[in-house]
PDB file of C-alpha atoms in Angstrom:
ATOM      1  CA  MET A   1      12.887   3.782   6.223  1.00 91.00           C
ATOM      2  CA  ILE A   2       9.403   2.994   4.942  1.00 97.00           C
ATOM      3  CA  VAL A   3       8.181   4.392   1.619  1.00 98.00           C
ATOM      4  CA  ILE A   4       4.576   5.533   1.241  1.00 98.00           C
ATOM      5  CA  GLN A   5       3.352   6.338  -2.271  1.00 98.00           C
ATOM      6  CA  THR A   6       0.220   8.335  -3.044  1.00 98.00           C
ATOM      7  CA  ALA A   7      -1.416   9.421  -6.294  1.00 98.00           C
ATOM      8  CA  LEU A   8      -3.350  12.588  -5.423  1.00 97.00           C
ATOM      9  CA  PRO A   9      -2.455  15.736  -3.449  1.00 97.00           C
ATOM     10  CA  VAL A  10      -5.296  15.046  -0.979  1.00 98.00           C
ATOM     11  CA  GLU A  11      -3.724  11.650  -0.247  1.00 98.00           C
ATOM     12  CA  GLN A  12      -0.237  13.104   0.059  1.00 98.00           C
ATOM     13  CA  GLN A  13      -1.461  15.793   2.464  1.00 97.00           C
ATOM     14  CA  ALA A  14      -3.238  13.184   4.608  1.00 98.00           C
ATOM     15  CA  VAL A  15       0.061  11.362   5.197  1.00 98.00           C
ATOM     16  CA  LEU A  16       1.997  14.602   5.731  1.00 97.00           C
ATOM     17  CA  GLU A  17      -0.264  15.341   8.706  1.00 96.00           C
ATOM     18  CA  HIS A  18       1.420  12.426  10.500  1.00 97.00           C
ATOM     19  CA  LEU A  19       5.023  13.436   9.755  1.00 97.00           C
ATOM     20  CA  ALA A  20       7.310  15.592  11.869  1.00 96.00           C
ATOM     21  CA  GLY A  21      10.342  17.465  10.573  1.00 96.00           C
ATOM     22  CA  ALA A  22       9.541  16.698   6.947  1.00 96.00           C
ATOM     23  CA  ARG A  23      12.276  17.724   4.530  1.00 97.00           C
ATOM     24  CA  VAL A  24      12.519  17.510   0.755  1.00 97.00           C
ATOM     25  CA  HIS A  25      14.643  14.739  -0.726  1.00 98.00           C
ATOM     26  CA  ARG A  26      15.433  15.201  -4.417  1.00 97.00           C
ATOM     27  CA  HIS A  27      16.158  12.218  -6.639  1.00 97.00           C
ATOM     28  CA  ARG A  28      18.867  12.900  -9.218  1.00 96.00           C
ATOM     29  CA  ALA A  29      16.223  12.692 -11.980  1.00 96.00           C
ATOM     30  CA  GLY A  30      14.103  15.378 -10.296  1.00 96.00           C
ATOM     31  CA  THR A  31      11.525  13.327  -8.346  1.00 97.00           C
ATOM     32  CA  LEU A  32      10.800  14.930  -4.980  1.00 98.00           C
ATOM     33  CA  PHE A  33      10.011  13.023  -1.783  1.00 98.00           C
ATOM     34  CA  ASP A  34       9.044  14.331   1.636  1.00 98.00           C
ATOM     35  CA  VAL A  35      11.105  12.562   4.297  1.00 98.00           C
ATOM     36  CA  GLY A  36      10.192  12.815   7.965  1.00 97.00           C
ATOM     37  CA  SER A  37       9.510  10.796  11.100  1.00 97.00           C
ATOM     38  CA  LEU A  38       6.145   9.723  12.464  1.00 95.00           C
ATOM     39  CA  VAL A  39       4.729  12.123  15.016  1.00 94.00           C
ATOM     40  CA  GLY A  40       5.568  10.669  18.431  1.00 90.00           C
ATOM     41  CA  HIS A  41       7.854   8.016  16.934  1.00 91.00           C
ATOM     42  CA  PRO A  42      11.117   9.651  15.840  1.00 91.00           C
ATOM     43  CA  ASP A  43      12.704   6.277  15.043  1.00 90.00           C
ATOM     44  CA  THR A  44      10.087   5.518  12.347  1.00 93.00           C
ATOM     45  CA  GLU A  45      11.154   7.373   9.213  1.00 96.00           C
ATOM     46  CA  ILE A  46       8.874   7.760   6.195  1.00 98.00           C
ATOM     47  CA  ALA A  47       9.691   8.746   2.621  1.00 98.00           C
ATOM     48  CA  LEU A  48       6.516  10.062   1.007  1.00 98.00           C
ATOM     49  CA  GLY A  49       6.040  10.303  -2.755  1.00 98.00           C
ATOM     50  CA  VAL A  50       3.252  11.251  -5.139  1.00 98.00           C
ATOM     51  CA  THR A  51       2.994   9.430  -8.477  1.00 98.00           C
ATOM     52  CA  GLY A  52      -0.014  11.084 -10.069  1.00 97.00           C
ATOM     53  CA  PRO A  53      -2.973   8.990 -11.290  1.00 97.00           C
ATOM     54  CA  GLY A  54      -2.408   5.851 -13.314  1.00 97.00           C
ATOM     55  CA  THR A  55      -0.485   2.610 -13.330  1.00 97.00           C
ATOM     56  CA  LEU A  56       2.519   3.755 -15.403  1.00 97.00           C
ATOM     57  CA  GLY A  57       3.630   6.533 -13.079  1.00 97.00           C
ATOM     58  CA  ALA A  58       3.014   4.305 -10.069  1.00 98.00           C
ATOM     59  CA  ALA A  59       5.247   1.580 -11.508  1.00 97.00           C
ATOM     60  CA  ALA A  60       8.107   3.852 -12.560  1.00 97.00           C
ATOM     61  CA  LEU A  61       8.224   6.015  -9.449  1.00 98.00           C
ATOM     62  CA  THR A  62       7.791   3.105  -7.055  1.00 98.00           C
ATOM     63  CA  GLU A  63      10.753   1.313  -8.582  1.00 96.00           C
ATOM     64  CA  ARG A  64      12.675   4.598  -8.327  1.00 97.00           C
ATOM     65  CA  ALA A  65      11.757   4.945  -4.634  1.00 98.00           C
ATOM     66  CA  ILE A  66      12.847   1.376  -3.879  1.00 97.00           C
ATOM     67  CA  ALA A  67      16.230   1.950  -5.509  1.00 95.00           C
ATOM     68  CA  GLU A  68      16.673   5.305  -3.791  1.00 97.00           C
ATOM     69  CA  PHE A  69      15.798   4.370  -0.213  1.00 97.00           C
ATOM     70  CA  SER A  70      16.237   0.566   0.123  1.00 95.00           C
ATOM     71  CA  PRO A  71      13.104   0.593   2.322  1.00 95.00           C
ATOM     72  CA  GLN A  72      11.877  -1.912   4.882  1.00 92.00           C
ATOM     73  CA  ALA A  73       8.439  -1.803   3.270  1.00 95.00           C
ATOM     74  CA  VAL A  74       6.509   0.121   0.612  1.00 97.00           C
ATOM     75  CA  MET A  75       2.841   1.084   0.795  1.00 98.00           C
ATOM     76  CA  PHE A  76       0.443   2.644  -1.681  1.00 98.00           C
ATOM     77  CA  VAL A  77      -2.066   4.689   0.291  1.00 98.00           C
ATOM     78  CA  GLY A  78      -5.151   6.504  -0.920  1.00 98.00           C
ATOM     79  CA  VAL A  79      -8.785   6.393  -1.988  1.00 98.00           C
ATOM     80  CA  ALA A  80     -10.780   3.897  -4.033  1.00 98.00           C
ATOM     81  CA  GLY A  81     -14.233   3.274  -5.434  1.00 98.00           C
ATOM     82  CA  GLY A  82     -16.292   0.635  -3.666  1.00 98.00           C
ATOM     83  CA  LEU A  83     -17.717  -2.314  -5.609  1.00 98.00           C
ATOM     84  CA  ARG A  84     -19.886  -3.696  -2.798  1.00 97.00           C
ATOM     85  CA  SER A  85     -22.986  -2.168  -1.251  1.00 95.00           C
ATOM     86  CA  TRP A  86     -21.855  -3.119   2.255  1.00 97.00           C
ATOM     87  CA  LEU A  87     -18.822  -0.854   2.055  1.00 97.00           C
ATOM     88  CA  GLU A  88     -19.289   2.484   3.808  1.00 96.00           C
ATOM     89  CA  ILE A  89     -17.628   5.727   2.807  1.00 96.00           C
ATOM     90  CA  GLY A  90     -14.388   5.843   4.782  1.00 96.00           C
ATOM     91  CA  ASP A  91     -14.041   2.070   5.212  1.00 97.00           C
ATOM     92  CA  ILE A  92     -10.512   0.741   4.730  1.00 98.00           C
ATOM     93  CA  VAL A  93      -9.585  -2.021   2.298  1.00 98.00           C
ATOM     94  CA  VAL A  94      -6.202  -3.689   2.645  1.00 98.00           C
ATOM     95  CA  GLY A  95      -5.470  -5.311  -0.702  1.00 98.00           C
ATOM     96  CA  THR A  96      -4.851  -9.020  -0.252  1.00 98.00           C
ATOM     97  CA  LYS A  97      -4.628  -9.347  -4.035  1.00 97.00           C
ATOM     98  CA  ILE A  98      -4.185  -6.776  -6.795  1.00 98.00           C
ATOM     99  CA  HIS A  99      -5.787  -7.474 -10.185  1.00 97.00           C
ATOM    100  CA  ALA A 100      -4.587  -5.734 -13.358  1.00 97.00           C
ATOM    101  CA  TYR A 101      -7.915  -5.847 -15.178  1.00 95.00           C
ATOM    102  CA  HIS A 102      -6.947  -4.319 -18.546  1.00 91.00           C
ATOM    103  CA  GLY A 103      -4.930  -7.177 -20.005  1.00 90.00           C
ATOM    104  CA  GLY A 104      -6.575  -9.269 -22.739  1.00 89.00           C
ATOM    105  CA  ARG A 105      -7.168  -9.957 -26.391  1.00 92.00           C
ATOM    106  CA  SER A 106      -9.859  -8.152 -28.372  1.00 90.00           C
ATOM    107  CA  GLU A 107     -11.710 -10.351 -30.876  1.00 93.00           C
ATOM    108  CA  ASP A 108     -14.708  -9.629 -33.107  1.00 93.00           C
ATOM    109  CA  HIS A 109     -17.068 -11.487 -30.821  1.00 90.00           C
ATOM    110  CA  ALA A 110     -15.582 -10.810 -27.374  1.00 89.00           C
ATOM    111  CA  PHE A 111     -12.832  -9.415 -25.194  1.00 88.00           C
ATOM    112  CA  LEU A 112     -10.816 -12.378 -23.925  1.00 91.00           C
ATOM    113  CA  VAL A 113      -9.356 -11.537 -20.521  1.00 91.00           C
ATOM    114  CA  ARG A 114      -5.754 -12.438 -19.784  1.00 92.00           C
ATOM    115  CA  PRO A 115      -5.526 -11.881 -16.037  1.00 87.00           C
ATOM    116  CA  ARG A 116      -2.466 -10.835 -14.106  1.00 94.00           C
ATOM    117  CA  SER A 117      -2.549 -10.530 -10.327  1.00 96.00           C
ATOM    118  CA  TRP A 118      -0.225 -10.112  -7.371  1.00 96.00           C
ATOM    119  CA  ASP A 119      -0.679 -11.241  -3.755  1.00 96.00           C
ATOM    120  CA  VAL A 120       0.220  -9.026  -0.822  1.00 96.00           C
ATOM    121  CA  SER A 121       3.301  -9.973   1.190  1.00 94.00           C
ATOM    122  CA  HIS A 122       2.139 -12.619   3.639  1.00 94.00           C
ATOM    123  CA  GLU A 123       4.160 -11.383   6.601  1.00 90.00           C
ATOM    124  CA  LEU A 124       3.128  -7.759   6.069  1.00 94.00           C
ATOM    125  CA  GLU A 125      -0.512  -8.812   5.766  1.00 96.00           C
ATOM    126  CA  GLN A 126      -0.227 -10.701   9.055  1.00 95.00           C
ATOM    127  CA  VAL A 127       1.001  -7.589  10.865  1.00 95.00           C
ATOM    128  CA  ALA A 128      -1.784  -5.523   9.281  1.00 96.00           C
ATOM    129  CA  ARG A 129      -4.483  -8.001  10.344  1.00 96.00           C
ATOM    130  CA  ARG A 130      -3.556  -7.530  13.985  1.00 94.00           C
ATOM    131  CA  LEU A 131      -4.092  -3.762  13.986  1.00 94.00           C
ATOM    132  CA  PRO A 132      -7.940  -3.892  14.016  1.00 92.00           C
ATOM    133  CA  ARG A 133      -7.833  -6.258  17.027  1.00 87.00           C
ATOM    134  CA  ARG A 134      -6.876  -3.385  19.287  1.00 78.00           C
ATOM    135  CA  ASP A 135      -7.967   0.222  19.243  1.00 77.00           C
ATOM    136  CA  SER A 136      -4.534   1.869  19.485  1.00 80.00           C
ATOM    137  CA  TRP A 137      -4.482   2.816  15.791  1.00 88.00           C
ATOM    138  CA  TYR A 138      -7.812   4.643  16.156  1.00 87.00           C
ATOM    139  CA  SER A 139      -6.013   7.521  17.872  1.00 87.00           C
ATOM    140  CA  ARG A 140      -4.488   8.425  14.520  1.00 90.00           C
ATOM    141  CA  LEU A 141      -7.892   8.941  12.908  1.00 90.00           C
ATOM    142  CA  PRO A 142      -8.784  12.608  12.318  1.00 83.00           C
ATOM    143  CA  ASP A 143     -12.138  12.127  14.136  1.00 76.00           C
ATOM    144  CA  SER A 144     -10.886   9.778  16.837  1.00 62.00           C
ATOM    145  CA  GLY A 145     -12.554  11.852  19.540  1.00 54.00           C
ATOM    146  CA  ALA A 146     -15.963  11.511  17.863  1.00 58.00           C
ATOM    147  CA  GLY A 147     -16.039   7.735  18.184  1.00 62.00           C
ATOM    148  CA  ILE A 148     -16.197   7.283  14.389  1.00 72.00           C
ATOM    149  CA  THR A 149     -14.171   4.214  13.462  1.00 85.00           C
ATOM    150  CA  PRO A 150     -14.093   2.840   9.915  1.00 93.00           C
ATOM    151  CA  ALA A 151     -14.299  -0.891   9.314  1.00 95.00           C
ATOM    152  CA  VAL A 152     -11.159  -2.584   7.996  1.00 97.00           C
ATOM    153  CA  HIS A 153     -11.540  -5.219   5.273  1.00 98.00           C
ATOM    154  CA  PHE A 154      -8.909  -7.533   3.809  1.00 98.00           C
ATOM    155  CA  GLU A 155     -10.019  -8.100   0.224  1.00 98.00           C
ATOM    156  CA  ALA A 156      -8.924  -8.070  -3.414  1.00 98.00           C
ATOM    157  CA  ILE A 157      -8.643  -4.788  -5.344  1.00 98.00           C
ATOM    158  CA  ALA A 158      -8.885  -4.174  -9.105  1.00 98.00           C
ATOM    159  CA  ALA A 159      -6.612  -1.546 -10.654  1.00 98.00           C
ATOM    160  CA  GLY A 160      -6.470  -0.033 -14.151  1.00 96.00           C
ATOM    161  CA  ASP A 161      -6.101   3.242 -16.026  1.00 95.00           C
ATOM    162  CA  VAL A 162      -9.776   4.194 -15.925  1.00 94.00           C
ATOM    163  CA  VAL A 163     -11.809   6.277 -13.488  1.00 95.00           C
ATOM    164  CA  LEU A 164     -14.745   3.906 -12.996  1.00 95.00           C
ATOM    165  CA  ASN A 165     -17.957   5.783 -12.237  1.00 94.00           C
ATOM    166  CA  SER A 166     -20.582   3.332 -13.462  1.00 95.00           C
ATOM    167  CA  GLY A 167     -22.010   0.054 -12.284  1.00 94.00           C
ATOM    168  CA  THR A 168     -23.214  -0.928 -15.769  1.00 94.00           C
ATOM    169  CA  SER A 169     -20.416   0.077 -18.162  1.00 95.00           C
ATOM    170  CA  ALA A 170     -18.322  -2.416 -20.131  1.00 92.00           C
ATOM    171  CA  VAL A 171     -15.426  -1.938 -17.704  1.00 94.00           C
ATOM    172  CA  ALA A 172     -17.679  -2.518 -14.692  1.00 95.00           C
ATOM    173  CA  GLN A 173     -19.084  -5.647 -16.299  1.00 94.00           C
ATOM    174  CA  ARG A 174     -15.612  -6.951 -17.129  1.00 93.00           C
ATOM    175  CA  ILE A 175     -14.474  -6.543 -13.534  1.00 96.00           C
ATOM    176  CA  ARG A 176     -17.646  -8.141 -12.192  1.00 96.00           C
ATOM    177  CA  GLU A 177     -17.397 -11.158 -14.505  1.00 94.00           C
ATOM    178  CA  ASN A 178     -13.660 -11.798 -14.417  1.00 95.00           C
ATOM    179  CA  PHE A 179     -12.393 -10.293 -11.142  1.00 96.00           C
ATOM    180  CA  ASN A 180     -15.401 -10.923  -8.981  1.00 96.00           C
ATOM    181  CA  ASP A 181     -13.495 -11.106  -5.696  1.00 97.00           C
ATOM    182  CA  ALA A 182     -12.450  -7.441  -6.033  1.00 98.00           C
ATOM    183  CA  VAL A 183     -14.389  -5.182  -3.658  1.00 98.00           C
ATOM    184  CA  ALA A 184     -12.698  -1.900  -4.638  1.00 98.00           C
ATOM    185  CA  VAL A 185     -11.300  -0.316  -7.776  1.00 98.00           C
ATOM    186  CA  GLU A 186      -8.539   2.250  -8.278  1.00 98.00           C
ATOM    187  CA  MET A 187      -5.874   3.365 -10.753  1.00 98.00           C
ATOM    188  CA  GLU A 188      -2.367   2.694  -9.434  1.00 98.00           C
ATOM    189  CA  SER A 189      -1.853  -0.533  -7.547  1.00 98.00           C
ATOM    190  CA  SER A 190      -1.228  -2.871 -10.477  1.00 97.00           C
ATOM    191  CA  GLY A 191       1.774  -0.753 -11.514  1.00 97.00           C
ATOM    192  CA  PHE A 192       2.846  -0.490  -7.886  1.00 97.00           C
ATOM    193  CA  ALA A 193       2.555  -4.264  -7.416  1.00 97.00           C
ATOM    194  CA  LEU A 194       4.533  -4.950 -10.595  1.00 96.00           C
ATOM    195  CA  ALA A 195       7.366  -2.723  -9.329  1.00 96.00           C
ATOM    196  CA  GLY A 196       7.361  -4.663  -6.086  1.00 93.00           C
ATOM    197  CA  HIS A 197       7.443  -7.976  -7.911  1.00 93.00           C
ATOM    198  CA  LEU A 198      10.391  -6.846 -10.023  1.00 93.00           C
ATOM    199  CA  SER A 199      12.274  -5.607  -6.950  1.00 89.00           C
ATOM    200  CA  GLY A 200      12.219  -9.148  -5.621  1.00 84.00           C
ATOM    201  CA  SER A 201      12.547  -8.574  -1.892  1.00 80.00           C
ATOM    202  CA  VAL A 202      10.651  -5.522  -0.630  1.00 92.00           C
ATOM    203  CA  PRO A 203       7.424  -6.025   1.373  1.00 94.00           C
ATOM    204  CA  MET A 204       4.542  -4.180  -0.289  1.00 96.00           C
ATOM    205  CA  VAL A 205       0.893  -3.515   0.493  1.00 98.00           C
ATOM    206  CA  THR A 206      -1.948  -1.353  -0.839  1.00 98.00           C
ATOM    207  CA  ILE A 207      -4.145   0.452   1.691  1.00 98.00           C
ATOM    208  CA  ARG A 208      -7.242   2.184   0.342  1.00 98.00           C
ATOM    209  CA  SER A 209     -10.271   3.868   1.840  1.00 98.00           C
ATOM    210  CA  ILE A 210     -13.629   4.083   0.072  1.00 98.00           C
ATOM    211  CA  SER A 211     -14.469   7.579  -1.224  1.00 97.00           C
ATOM    212  CA  ASP A 212     -17.346   6.651  -3.565  1.00 96.00           C
ATOM    213  CA  HIS A 213     -19.225   3.599  -4.836  1.00 97.00           C
ATOM    214  CA  ALA A 214     -18.143   3.688  -8.511  1.00 95.00           C
ATOM    215  CA  ASP A 215     -21.791   3.836  -9.556  1.00 95.00           C
ATOM    216  CA  GLY A 216     -22.320   7.274 -11.065  1.00 94.00           C
ATOM    217  CA  THR A 217     -22.383   9.124  -7.732  1.00 93.00           C
ATOM    218  CA  LYS A 218     -18.695  10.045  -7.562  1.00 93.00           C
ATOM    219  CA  GLU A 219     -19.162  13.778  -8.110  1.00 92.00           C
ATOM    220  CA  ALA A 220     -21.842  13.976  -5.426  1.00 93.00           C
ATOM    221  CA  SER A 221     -19.683  12.010  -2.970  1.00 94.00           C
ATOM    222  CA  ASP A 222     -16.593  14.097  -3.714  1.00 93.00           C
ATOM    223  CA  SER A 223     -18.558  17.331  -3.228  1.00 93.00           C
ATOM    224  CA  ARG A 224     -19.369  16.203   0.316  1.00 94.00           C
ATOM    225  CA  GLY A 225     -15.669  15.841   1.139  1.00 94.00           C
ATOM    226  CA  SER A 226     -15.536  12.065   0.848  1.00 95.00           C
ATOM    227  CA  GLN A 227     -12.063  12.037  -0.716  1.00 96.00           C
ATOM    228  CA  ARG A 228     -10.552  13.923   2.212  1.00 96.00           C
ATOM    229  CA  ILE A 229     -12.287  11.661   4.738  1.00 95.00           C
ATOM    230  CA  ALA A 230     -11.148   8.522   2.937  1.00 97.00           C
ATOM    231  CA  ALA A 231      -7.589   9.768   2.392  1.00 97.00           C
ATOM    232  CA  ARG A 232      -7.164  10.608   6.068  1.00 96.00           C
ATOM    233  CA  ASN A 233      -8.562   7.241   7.168  1.00 96.00           C
ATOM    234  CA  ALA A 234      -6.212   5.346   4.846  1.00 97.00           C
ATOM    235  CA  ALA A 235      -3.259   7.431   6.031  1.00 97.00           C
ATOM    236  CA  ALA A 236      -4.095   6.753   9.686  1.00 96.00           C
ATOM    237  CA  PHE A 237      -4.093   2.993   9.139  1.00 97.00           C
ATOM    238  CA  ALA A 238      -0.940   3.131   7.020  1.00 97.00           C
ATOM    239  CA  VAL A 239       1.166   5.026   9.545  1.00 96.00           C
ATOM    240  CA  ALA A 240      -0.071   2.727  12.322  1.00 95.00           C
ATOM    241  CA  LEU A 241       1.088  -0.204  10.203  1.00 96.00           C
ATOM    242  CA  ALA A 242       4.450   1.507   9.644  1.00 96.00           C
ATOM    243  CA  GLU A 243       4.940   1.792  13.396  1.00 94.00           C
ATOM    244  CA  ALA A 244       3.905  -1.845  13.893  1.00 94.00           C
ATOM    245  CA  VAL A 245       6.489  -2.926  11.313  1.00 93.00           C
ATOM    246  CA  GLN A 246       9.155  -0.999  13.169  1.00 90.00           C
ATOM    247  CA  GLN A 247       8.141  -2.685  16.416  1.00 88.00           C
ATOM    248  CA  VAL A 248       8.633  -6.077  14.771  1.00 88.00           C
ATOM    249  CA  VAL A 249      12.090  -5.025  13.609  1.00 80.00           C
ATOM    250  CA  ARG A 250      13.070  -3.750  17.066  1.00 80.00           C
ATOM    251  CA  THR A 251      11.845  -6.957  18.709  1.00 81.00           C
ATOM    252  CA  GLU A 252      13.754  -9.162  16.276  1.00 76.00           C
ATOM    253  CA  GLU A 253      16.940  -7.165  16.771  1.00 74.00           C
ATOM    254  CA  ARG A 254      16.571  -7.236  20.562  1.00 74.00           C
ATOM    255  CA  ASP A 255      15.947 -10.986  20.683  1.00 74.00           C
ATOM    256  CA  ARG A 256      18.633 -11.967  18.193  1.00 72.00           C
ATOM    257  CA  PRO A 257      21.472 -13.860  19.952  1.00 75.00           C
ATOM    258  CA  LYS A 258      24.593 -11.723  19.946  1.00 67.00           C
ATOM    259  CA  SER A 259      26.606 -14.640  18.589  1.00 61.00           C
ATOM    260  CA  GLN A 260      24.203 -15.108  15.688  1.00 60.00           C
ATOM    261  CA  PRO A 261      25.449 -13.452  12.495  1.00 57.00           C
ATOM    262  CA  HIS A 262      23.223 -10.836  10.921  1.00 54.00           C
ATOM    263  CA  ALA A 263      20.618 -12.243   8.572  1.00 47.00           C
ATOM    264  CA  SER A 264      20.969 -11.646   4.891  1.00 43.00           C
ATOM    265  CA  LYS A 265      19.155  -8.859   3.066  1.00 43.00           C
ATOM    266  CA  GLY A 266      15.409  -9.460   3.089  1.00 47.00           C
ATOM    267  CA  GLU A 267      15.216 -11.136   6.490  1.00 45.00           C
ATOM    268  CA  LEU A 268      13.373  -9.700   9.445  1.00 41.00           C
ATOM    269  CA  GLY A 269      15.374  -7.325  11.561  1.00 45.00           C
ATOM    270  CA  SER A 270      18.467  -7.422   9.402  1.00 41.00           C
ATOM    271  CA  ILE A 271      20.289  -4.221   8.616  1.00 34.00           C
ATOM    272  CA  SER A 272      21.710  -3.702   5.164  1.00 36.00           C
ATOM    273  CA  ASN A 273      24.991  -1.801   5.500  1.00 34.00           C
ATOM    274  CA  ILE A 274      25.781  -1.540   1.807  1.00 34.00           C
ATOM    275  CA  ALA A 275      24.066   0.992  -0.448  1.00 40.00           C
ATOM    276  CA  GLN A 276      24.528   0.693  -4.187  1.00 41.00           C
ATOM    277  CA  GLY A 277      24.374   3.500  -6.719  1.00 43.00           C
ATOM    278  CA  ASN A 278      22.366   6.378  -5.265  1.00 46.00           C
ATOM    279  CA  ALA A 279      20.592   4.190  -2.693  1.00 45.00           C
ATOM    280  CA  GLN A 280      20.745   5.029   0.985  1.00 44.00           C
ATOM    281  CA  VAL A 281      21.504   2.560   3.729  1.00 39.00           C
ATOM    282  CA  GLY A 282      18.280   1.029   5.024  1.00 40.00           C
ATOM    283  CA  GLN A 283      16.671  -2.070   6.445  1.00 38.00           C
ATOM    284  CA  GLN A 284      14.926  -5.035   4.881  1.00 37.00           C
ATOM    285  CA  ILE A 285      12.262  -7.166   6.514  1.00 38.00           C
ATOM    286  CA  GLY A 286      11.505 -10.857   6.256  1.00 38.00           C
ATOM    287  CA  VAL A 287      11.345 -13.886   8.493  1.00 36.00           C
ATOM    288  CA  SER A 288      14.168 -16.267   9.335  1.00 36.00           C
ATOM    289  CA  ASN A 289      13.186 -19.609  10.801  1.00 36.00           C
ATOM    290  CA  GLY A 290      16.065 -22.028  10.980  1.00 35.00           C
ATOM    291  CA  ALA A 291      17.262 -22.681   7.460  1.00 33.00           C
ATOM    292  CA  THR A 292      14.158 -21.220   5.883  1.00 30.00           C
ATOM    293  CA  SER A 293      14.096 -17.558   4.843  1.00 30.00           C
ATOM    294  CA  LEU A 294      10.863 -15.878   3.794  1.00 32.00           C
ATOM    295  CA  THR A 295      11.089 -12.545   2.018  1.00 35.00           C
ATOM    296  CA  TRP A 296       8.366  -9.930   2.255  1.00 41.00           C
ATOM    297  CA  GLY A 297       7.196  -9.045  -1.251  1.00 42.00           C
ATOM    298  CA  MET A 298       4.306  -9.301  -3.669  1.00 47.00           C
ATOM    299  CA  GLY A 299       4.654 -12.452  -5.746  1.00 45.00           C
ATOM    300  CA  SER A 300       3.268 -12.917  -9.243  1.00 42.00           C
ATOM    301  CA  LYS A 301       0.504 -15.465  -9.676  1.00 41.00           C
TER     302      LYS A 301
END
């Protein structure tokens, strides 16, 4: 099981286009997930949720999804505003670092930033970086037959509870001065990353596609269908990554010596056979190398 979270209906629909046999899974508190398998890959199961805009819902519902499904990995997939002129509409940004840009102390003379950031899971990032090396994932793009392929960038992302549509506002200036490595901005991933950090062992990654340039042109870009284009591009990369993760798991299980005991929860290819509370049985991914165990997750900096 892999969990994919989205914030907007257009993002949710973009992922649903890649799922077969989707059925509704109801959490006991009322949260609804669509659960199905990837088209053409019945052994890759996806639980798809929608959090609504903002960091608070993303944090609460991501933690709920982790507890419910005990997933191999969790992704936040959707659109973002671009903070660099070289980003094209539809380009994909895989978040190597997530900045929560709202934290700080307000004084009479200044706003003193108190940064908090999370790094992407190293092992999950490594799998993602290999996807652009070959063109197999392009077939999942909605316009794959037209030869239109978005660029994939591995960069930092800033996240906060503001729709940024200005290159000169106080928020834009704060991001530029204090989180200058961020190339995209959105509204959920800091809450999502915090939930991953608190979970302790689940690999997590944010995948975004540029739908506007956060410079006052958002309405014009959206009116040209940029959100749908970006959402579908991000979904295509995300489901390709989900399949790649499953391939890693299958390879590890196949190559594991039969005499070797199963790895503990959080190691690559291991299968967790115990579900607690309302959780379902699932798999956890990490890397086991001799006596060293690396767990896929977003760590606090």
